[in-house]
Short mmCIF file of C-alpha atoms in Angstrom, two decimals:
data_model
loop_
_atom_site.label_atom_id
_atom_site.label_comp_id
_atom_site.label_asym_id
_atom_site.label_seq_id
_atom_site.Cartn_x
_atom_site.Cartn_y
_atom_site.Cartn_z
CA MET D 1 96.40 81.64 128.45
CA LYS D 2 100.48 80.81 128.04
CA LYS D 3 102.28 83.72 125.40
CA TYR D 4 105.06 83.28 123.41
CA LEU D 5 107.47 84.87 121.39
CA VAL D 6 107.75 83.10 117.71
CA GLY D 7 109.17 82.94 114.55
CA GLY D 8 111.99 85.81 113.50
CA ALA D 9 111.82 87.73 116.34
CA VAL D 10 113.50 84.09 118.54
CA ARG D 11 115.93 83.78 115.11
CA ASP D 12 116.88 87.53 115.03
CA GLN D 13 118.31 87.08 118.74
CA LEU D 14 119.90 83.37 118.24
CA LEU D 15 121.66 84.74 115.03
CA GLY D 16 122.62 88.28 117.66
CA ILE D 17 121.09 90.57 114.84
CA ALA D 18 118.13 91.84 117.12
CA ASP D 19 117.75 94.99 116.94
CA GLU D 20 114.71 97.73 118.51
CA ASN D 21 113.04 97.62 114.39
CA THR D 22 112.80 93.91 115.27
CA GLU D 23 109.23 93.14 114.80
CA ASN D 24 107.74 90.38 117.68
CA ASP D 25 105.43 87.81 117.28
CA TRP D 26 103.32 86.61 120.02
CA LEU D 27 101.85 83.27 119.39
CA ILE D 28 98.66 82.53 122.15
CA VAL D 29 98.41 78.83 123.56
CA GLY D 30 95.39 78.33 125.20
CA SER D 31 92.63 80.96 125.07
CA SER D 32 90.17 82.12 122.54
CA PRO D 33 88.84 84.72 120.49
CA GLU D 34 86.55 85.45 123.57
CA GLU D 35 88.87 85.84 126.37
CA MET D 36 91.29 87.75 124.40
CA LEU D 37 88.48 90.31 123.73
CA ASP D 38 87.12 90.34 127.28
CA LEU D 39 90.68 91.35 128.32
CA GLY D 40 91.09 94.37 126.34
CA TYR D 41 92.18 92.88 122.63
CA ARG D 42 91.46 94.08 119.25
CA GLN D 43 90.45 91.43 116.96
CA VAL D 44 91.48 92.57 113.49
CA GLY D 45 91.46 89.49 111.27
CA LYS D 46 88.81 87.76 110.28
CA GLU D 47 89.30 83.94 109.35
CA PHE D 48 92.48 83.15 111.27
CA PRO D 49 92.24 85.57 114.08
CA VAL D 50 94.65 88.29 115.45
CA PHE D 51 94.69 90.38 118.45
CA LEU D 52 96.44 94.23 119.31
CA HIS D 53 97.23 94.26 122.48
CA PRO D 54 95.57 96.89 124.14
CA GLY D 55 98.52 98.78 124.91
CA THR D 56 101.41 97.85 123.05
CA GLN D 57 99.71 97.64 119.66
CA GLU D 58 101.40 94.24 119.15
CA GLU D 59 100.42 91.65 117.01
CA TYR D 60 99.22 88.19 118.96
CA ALA D 61 98.50 85.30 116.85
CA LEU D 62 96.08 82.30 118.65
CA ALA D 63 97.31 79.12 118.08
CA ARG D 64 96.00 77.72 115.30
CA ILE D 65 95.98 74.36 113.15
CA GLU D 66 95.59 74.46 109.33
CA ARG D 67 93.81 72.64 106.36
CA LYS D 68 94.34 73.08 102.92
CA VAL D 69 91.56 73.33 100.93
CA GLY D 70 91.87 75.39 97.87
CA LYS D 71 94.95 77.19 95.71
CA GLY D 72 97.53 79.10 97.27
CA TYR D 73 98.33 81.10 99.86
CA THR D 74 94.46 81.75 101.12
CA GLY D 75 93.33 78.00 100.40
CA PHE D 76 93.13 77.06 104.36
CA GLU D 77 90.66 76.60 107.19
CA PHE D 78 91.95 76.86 110.60
CA ASP D 79 91.65 75.62 113.85
CA THR D 80 92.48 77.93 116.51
CA SER D 81 90.51 76.34 119.30
CA LYS D 82 91.72 76.23 122.97
CA GLY D 83 93.40 72.42 122.62
CA VAL D 84 95.61 73.60 120.11
CA THR D 85 99.60 72.52 121.36
CA LEU D 86 102.51 74.76 121.00
CA GLU D 87 104.35 71.98 118.93
CA GLN D 88 100.82 71.94 116.26
CA ASP D 89 101.63 74.98 115.87
CA LEU D 90 105.21 76.33 114.89
CA SER D 91 104.82 72.63 112.75
CA ARG D 92 102.68 74.79 110.31
CA ARG D 93 105.71 77.29 109.83
CA ASP D 94 107.71 77.64 106.49
CA LEU D 95 111.50 76.56 108.07
CA THR D 96 113.31 75.13 111.33
CA ILE D 97 114.78 78.07 112.17
CA ASN D 98 111.34 80.09 112.46
CA ALA D 99 109.94 77.47 114.27
CA ILE D 100 111.50 78.17 117.73
CA ALA D 101 109.50 79.80 121.07
CA LYS D 102 110.57 81.54 123.51
CA CYS D 103 108.84 81.55 126.83
CA ASN D 104 110.65 83.22 130.55
CA GLY D 105 113.69 83.08 128.73
CA GLU D 106 113.01 79.25 127.92
CA LEU D 107 113.39 78.10 124.30
CA PHE D 108 111.03 74.76 123.06
CA ASP D 109 112.76 73.42 119.99
CA PRO D 110 110.82 70.45 118.42
CA PHE D 111 112.33 70.83 115.01
CA ASN D 112 116.02 71.28 116.10
CA GLY D 113 115.92 75.06 114.32
CA GLN D 114 118.78 76.13 117.18
CA GLU D 115 121.22 73.16 114.69
CA ASP D 116 119.71 74.46 111.38
CA LEU D 117 120.84 77.99 113.16
CA ASN D 118 124.13 76.28 114.09
CA ASN D 119 124.84 74.78 110.68
CA GLY D 120 123.25 77.43 107.96
CA LEU D 121 120.40 75.22 106.64
CA LEU D 122 117.42 76.57 105.26
CA GLN D 123 115.41 74.01 105.95
CA HIS D 124 111.44 73.36 105.63
CA VAL D 125 109.51 71.65 109.11
CA SER D 126 107.38 68.79 107.36
CA ASP D 127 106.15 68.49 103.67
CA ALA D 128 102.70 71.03 104.57
CA PHE D 129 105.83 73.93 103.45
CA SER D 130 104.26 72.57 100.35
CA GLU D 131 100.86 73.61 101.17
CA ASP D 132 101.87 77.61 100.60
CA PRO D 133 103.38 79.28 97.55
CA VAL D 134 104.18 82.39 98.81
CA ARG D 135 107.10 80.02 101.21
CA VAL D 136 108.43 79.38 97.70
CA LEU D 137 109.54 82.66 97.63
CA ARG D 138 110.38 83.66 101.64
CA VAL D 139 113.23 80.75 101.30
CA ALA D 140 114.61 83.25 98.27
CA ARG D 141 114.66 86.19 100.58
CA PHE D 142 116.03 84.99 103.52
CA ALA D 143 119.00 83.29 101.47
CA ALA D 144 119.36 86.31 100.31
CA GLN D 145 118.96 87.66 103.68
CA PHE D 146 121.30 85.24 105.48
CA LYS D 147 123.78 85.06 102.84
CA LYS D 148 126.77 86.89 104.44
CA PHE D 149 126.13 83.79 107.66
CA GLY D 150 126.29 81.72 104.96
CA PHE D 151 123.00 79.73 104.53
CA LYS D 152 122.20 77.88 102.00
CA VAL D 153 118.74 76.03 100.90
CA ALA D 154 118.85 72.29 102.18
CA HIS D 155 118.04 69.48 99.30
CA LYS D 156 115.14 67.92 100.47
CA THR D 157 113.65 71.50 101.18
CA HIS D 158 115.32 72.71 97.02
CA LYS D 159 113.61 69.35 96.16
CA LEU D 160 110.03 70.13 97.68
CA MET D 161 110.48 73.82 95.87
CA LYS D 162 110.97 72.28 92.29
CA GLU D 163 107.74 70.17 93.16
CA MET D 164 105.97 73.04 94.29
CA VAL D 165 107.19 74.24 90.51
CA THR D 166 106.22 71.33 88.89
CA SER D 167 102.80 70.84 90.11
CA GLY D 168 101.33 74.85 89.35
CA GLU D 169 101.07 76.09 93.42
CA VAL D 170 103.66 78.58 92.60
CA ASP D 171 100.90 79.34 90.04
CA ALA D 172 98.99 80.77 92.54
CA LEU D 173 100.84 83.27 94.18
CA THR D 174 99.60 86.83 93.61
CA PRO D 175 101.27 89.72 92.10
CA GLU D 176 101.84 91.46 95.41
CA ARG D 177 102.80 88.87 97.44
CA ILE D 178 105.68 88.90 94.88
CA PHE D 179 106.32 92.60 94.76
CA LYS D 180 106.93 92.28 99.00
CA GLU D 181 108.90 89.43 99.06
CA LEU D 182 111.06 91.24 95.68
CA GLU D 183 111.38 94.77 97.70
CA LYS D 184 112.68 92.85 100.86
CA SER D 185 115.46 90.53 99.16
CA LEU D 186 116.25 93.95 97.12
CA LEU D 187 116.98 95.72 100.52
CA SER D 188 119.54 92.67 101.34
CA THR D 189 122.90 93.46 100.44
CA THR D 190 123.15 90.29 98.47
CA PRO D 191 119.89 89.92 96.26
CA SER D 192 121.39 87.54 93.87
CA ALA D 193 120.72 84.76 96.68
CA PHE D 194 117.34 85.66 96.03
CA PHE D 195 117.20 85.35 91.92
CA LYS D 196 119.53 82.26 92.18
CA VAL D 197 117.41 80.33 94.58
CA LEU D 198 114.75 80.75 92.60
CA LEU D 199 116.24 79.57 89.20
CA ALA D 200 117.83 76.73 90.54
CA CYS D 201 114.52 74.94 91.42
CA GLY D 202 112.57 76.80 88.34
CA ALA D 203 110.77 79.40 90.22
CA TYR D 204 112.29 82.43 88.05
CA ASP D 205 110.48 81.78 84.53
CA ARG D 206 107.49 80.59 86.11
CA ILE D 207 106.80 84.10 88.42
CA PHE D 208 108.83 86.46 85.67
CA SER D 209 108.01 85.05 82.96
CA ALA D 210 108.38 88.37 80.82
CA LEU D 211 111.70 88.60 81.22
CA GLU D 212 114.46 86.04 78.84
CA LYS D 213 114.96 82.76 80.29
CA HIS D 214 118.23 81.61 81.93
CA ASN D 215 120.05 78.60 81.97
CA ASN D 216 118.90 76.68 85.76
CA GLN D 217 121.67 73.87 85.21
CA SER D 218 124.84 76.08 85.82
CA HIS D 219 125.56 76.39 89.05
CA GLN D 220 127.17 79.95 88.52
CA ASN D 221 124.96 82.54 89.60
CA PRO D 222 124.12 85.07 87.09
CA PHE D 223 122.80 87.65 89.42
CA GLU D 224 126.52 88.81 91.24
CA PHE D 225 126.08 92.37 89.86
CA LEU D 226 122.92 93.44 92.58
CA ASP D 227 125.17 92.61 95.43
CA ASP D 228 127.10 94.71 97.43
CA LEU D 229 126.46 97.85 95.93
CA LYS D 230 126.46 100.99 97.66
CA THR D 231 123.73 102.08 97.74
CA SER D 232 119.78 100.63 100.13
CA ASN D 233 117.09 101.87 97.48
CA PRO D 234 115.76 98.72 96.00
CA ARG D 235 114.12 100.75 93.37
CA ILE D 236 117.96 101.28 91.80
CA LYS D 237 118.76 97.60 92.94
CA PHE D 238 115.33 96.65 90.29
CA ALA D 239 116.54 98.63 87.68
CA ILE D 240 120.05 97.02 87.96
CA TRP D 241 118.51 93.69 87.48
CA LEU D 242 116.60 94.98 84.40
CA LYS D 243 119.00 96.83 82.78
CA ASP D 244 119.53 94.35 79.69
CA GLU D 245 115.94 93.37 79.14
CA LYS D 246 113.11 94.43 76.41
CA SER D 247 112.12 97.35 76.72
CA ILE D 248 108.36 95.66 76.08
CA ALA D 249 109.59 92.52 78.39
CA ILE D 250 110.22 95.08 81.71
CA THR D 251 106.35 96.60 80.92
CA GLU D 252 104.68 93.26 81.02
CA LEU D 253 106.53 92.47 83.97
CA CYS D 254 105.81 95.44 85.91
CA LYS D 255 102.54 95.13 84.88
CA SER D 256 102.32 91.46 86.54
CA ILE D 257 103.58 92.13 89.54
CA LYS D 258 102.34 95.32 90.02
CA CYS D 259 104.70 97.20 90.95
CA PRO D 260 104.75 100.63 92.34
CA LYS D 261 104.51 103.77 89.02
CA LYS D 262 108.01 104.88 90.41
CA TYR D 263 109.85 101.57 89.97
CA GLN D 264 109.30 100.98 86.74
CA GLU D 265 109.60 105.02 85.47
CA LEU D 266 113.36 104.21 86.90
CA ALA D 267 114.21 100.76 85.26
CA LYS D 268 112.47 101.89 81.79
CA LEU D 269 114.84 104.72 82.09
CA THR D 270 117.74 102.95 82.21
CA ASN D 271 117.35 100.11 80.61
CA THR D 272 117.26 102.91 77.30
CA TYR D 273 119.81 105.49 78.15
CA TYR D 274 122.34 103.52 81.02
CA LYS D 275 124.37 102.20 76.86
CA PHE D 276 123.39 106.06 75.31
CA THR D 277 125.63 107.73 79.37
CA GLU D 278 128.75 105.30 78.26
CA LYS D 279 129.44 107.81 75.34
CA PHE D 280 127.64 110.61 76.71
CA SER D 281 130.63 113.07 76.05
CA THR D 282 129.84 112.12 72.61
CA GLN D 283 126.82 112.79 71.38
CA THR D 284 125.57 114.98 69.33
CA ALA D 285 124.16 118.16 71.01
CA ASP D 286 121.00 117.07 69.89
CA GLU D 287 120.93 113.56 70.77
CA ILE D 288 121.53 114.79 74.48
CA PHE D 289 119.18 117.98 73.96
CA ASP D 290 116.83 114.47 74.04
CA PHE D 291 118.52 112.37 76.83
CA PHE D 292 117.52 115.77 79.10
CA LYS D 293 114.65 115.61 77.26
CA LYS D 294 112.56 112.44 77.40
CA THR D 295 114.18 111.52 81.37
CA ASP D 296 112.53 115.00 82.36
CA ALA D 297 115.57 116.39 84.13
CA LEU D 298 115.18 119.56 85.63
CA ARG D 299 110.85 118.80 86.73
CA ARG D 300 112.02 115.73 87.82
CA LYS D 301 114.55 116.04 89.84
CA GLU D 302 114.64 113.29 92.80
CA ARG D 303 114.12 110.34 89.38
CA PHE D 304 117.00 112.38 87.72
CA VAL D 305 119.24 111.94 90.17
CA ALA D 306 118.26 108.53 91.60
CA LEU D 307 119.28 107.66 87.45
CA LEU D 308 122.25 109.29 87.96
CA GLU D 309 123.38 107.29 91.13
CA THR D 310 122.15 104.36 89.00
CA PHE D 311 124.35 105.02 86.52
CA GLU D 312 127.40 105.08 88.61
CA LEU D 313 126.16 102.11 90.10
CA LEU D 314 127.30 101.16 86.65
CA GLY D 315 130.52 102.42 86.57
CA ILE D 316 129.36 105.37 84.28
CA ASP D 317 131.49 108.76 84.85
CA VAL D 318 128.43 110.94 85.38
CA SER D 319 129.88 114.49 86.34
CA ASN D 320 129.55 115.77 82.57
CA MET D 321 125.29 115.36 83.12
CA ILE D 322 125.58 116.90 86.71
CA LYS D 323 127.55 119.63 85.16
CA CYS D 324 125.53 119.90 82.02
CA ARG D 325 122.25 119.70 84.20
CA ASP D 326 123.07 122.32 86.63
CA LEU D 327 123.28 124.57 83.54
CA LEU D 328 120.31 124.25 81.87
CA ASP D 329 118.70 124.46 85.13
CA THR D 330 120.55 128.23 85.49
CA ILE D 331 118.06 129.57 82.60
CA ASP D 332 116.40 132.65 83.50
CA ALA D 333 112.66 132.50 81.81
CA SER D 334 111.97 135.41 82.34
CA GLN D 335 114.51 137.15 80.10
CA PHE D 336 112.86 135.52 77.41
CA ASN D 337 110.02 136.94 74.68
CA LYS D 338 107.44 135.65 76.07
CA ILE D 339 105.65 134.97 72.92
CA ASP D 340 107.55 132.55 71.72
CA ILE D 341 109.50 131.18 74.80
CA ALA D 342 109.50 127.64 74.20
CA THR D 343 111.42 128.08 71.47
CA ALA D 344 113.73 130.64 73.14
CA ILE D 345 113.92 128.30 76.22
CA GLN D 346 114.99 125.22 74.42
CA THR D 347 116.94 127.73 71.80
CA GLU D 348 119.01 128.76 74.92
CA LYS D 349 119.26 125.16 76.07
CA ARG D 350 120.47 123.74 72.37
CA ARG D 351 123.29 126.43 72.75
CA ILE D 352 124.56 125.76 76.27
CA ILE D 353 124.82 121.88 76.05
CA SER D 354 127.09 122.51 72.69
CA SER D 355 128.94 125.34 74.15
CA LEU D 356 129.67 122.02 77.39
CA LEU D 357 130.46 120.14 74.73
CA ASP D 358 133.16 122.03 72.81
CA ASN D 359 134.57 122.68 75.87
CA LEU D 360 135.52 119.04 77.17
#
């Protein structure tokens, strides 16, 4: 048996961006499930054997050949027999830049991945790319992650992705995989490339069908407002992405991709109130009272802080909102008559808001 470091770890080393957080992807050639178990590895996959190292707990996968037998990324049969070669395994990977292996310092690059790394090209290894719809999302995500290096999608790969959309292969994507790749893309500094690539191949309107349709004939990137935002919080970028969509569309989207509730909440609050807060100081006391009530600012403090950060990234002055929130947070409920304490607190909140507006 022979052990190789493959995939993203090798790619990132060659790009000079690998660090202690980079996950190692190990490949074993010339072994079997029985031999791995005898060596003390613990199997964690059933249909496709993946093993945990007895010491490091890192994942080791047996070299495999795949055969497409059904729709989606689960529709495969695997052959992990000892005779599967390194090149056979690498030939089934998505992109040439992810099909480079390393063993004892020596690189194995049968599909010229290093050349594509040097040329900034996201290019599929073989036509087997079209058998797995997740690869459409992965190419878009890599476009976002590596935009700073000038990476582009190869013409032939773009054509193949369009064919996967037309054939309906991307319709087999699961909500969990869509959200996972979306979130990873939002963690990048240039997430606009993720959406632009999906738009260009026609996948955007299929995957995010609840949202407003975009013209994919234009070479312009309508999502550039998401780039270089001074936040690393993907939930905030998610909310900014959806700020101009209809509220019902946000609800439908979040349901369709099964995103966490906190994503939907922040997106809907941003969508509802960012125009309102642009003119915060000219709103009436009743309107501002209603804003703080419906955002639950004093009880859901972490969420309200994220909401304020979102507004600020949209160019809105949040200083008066912060001032008002802090004043409302000083109310001492113990000073009021307990017979109708709720009304008394509301009256005091309105008084504080009116006083603040008078002094602006």
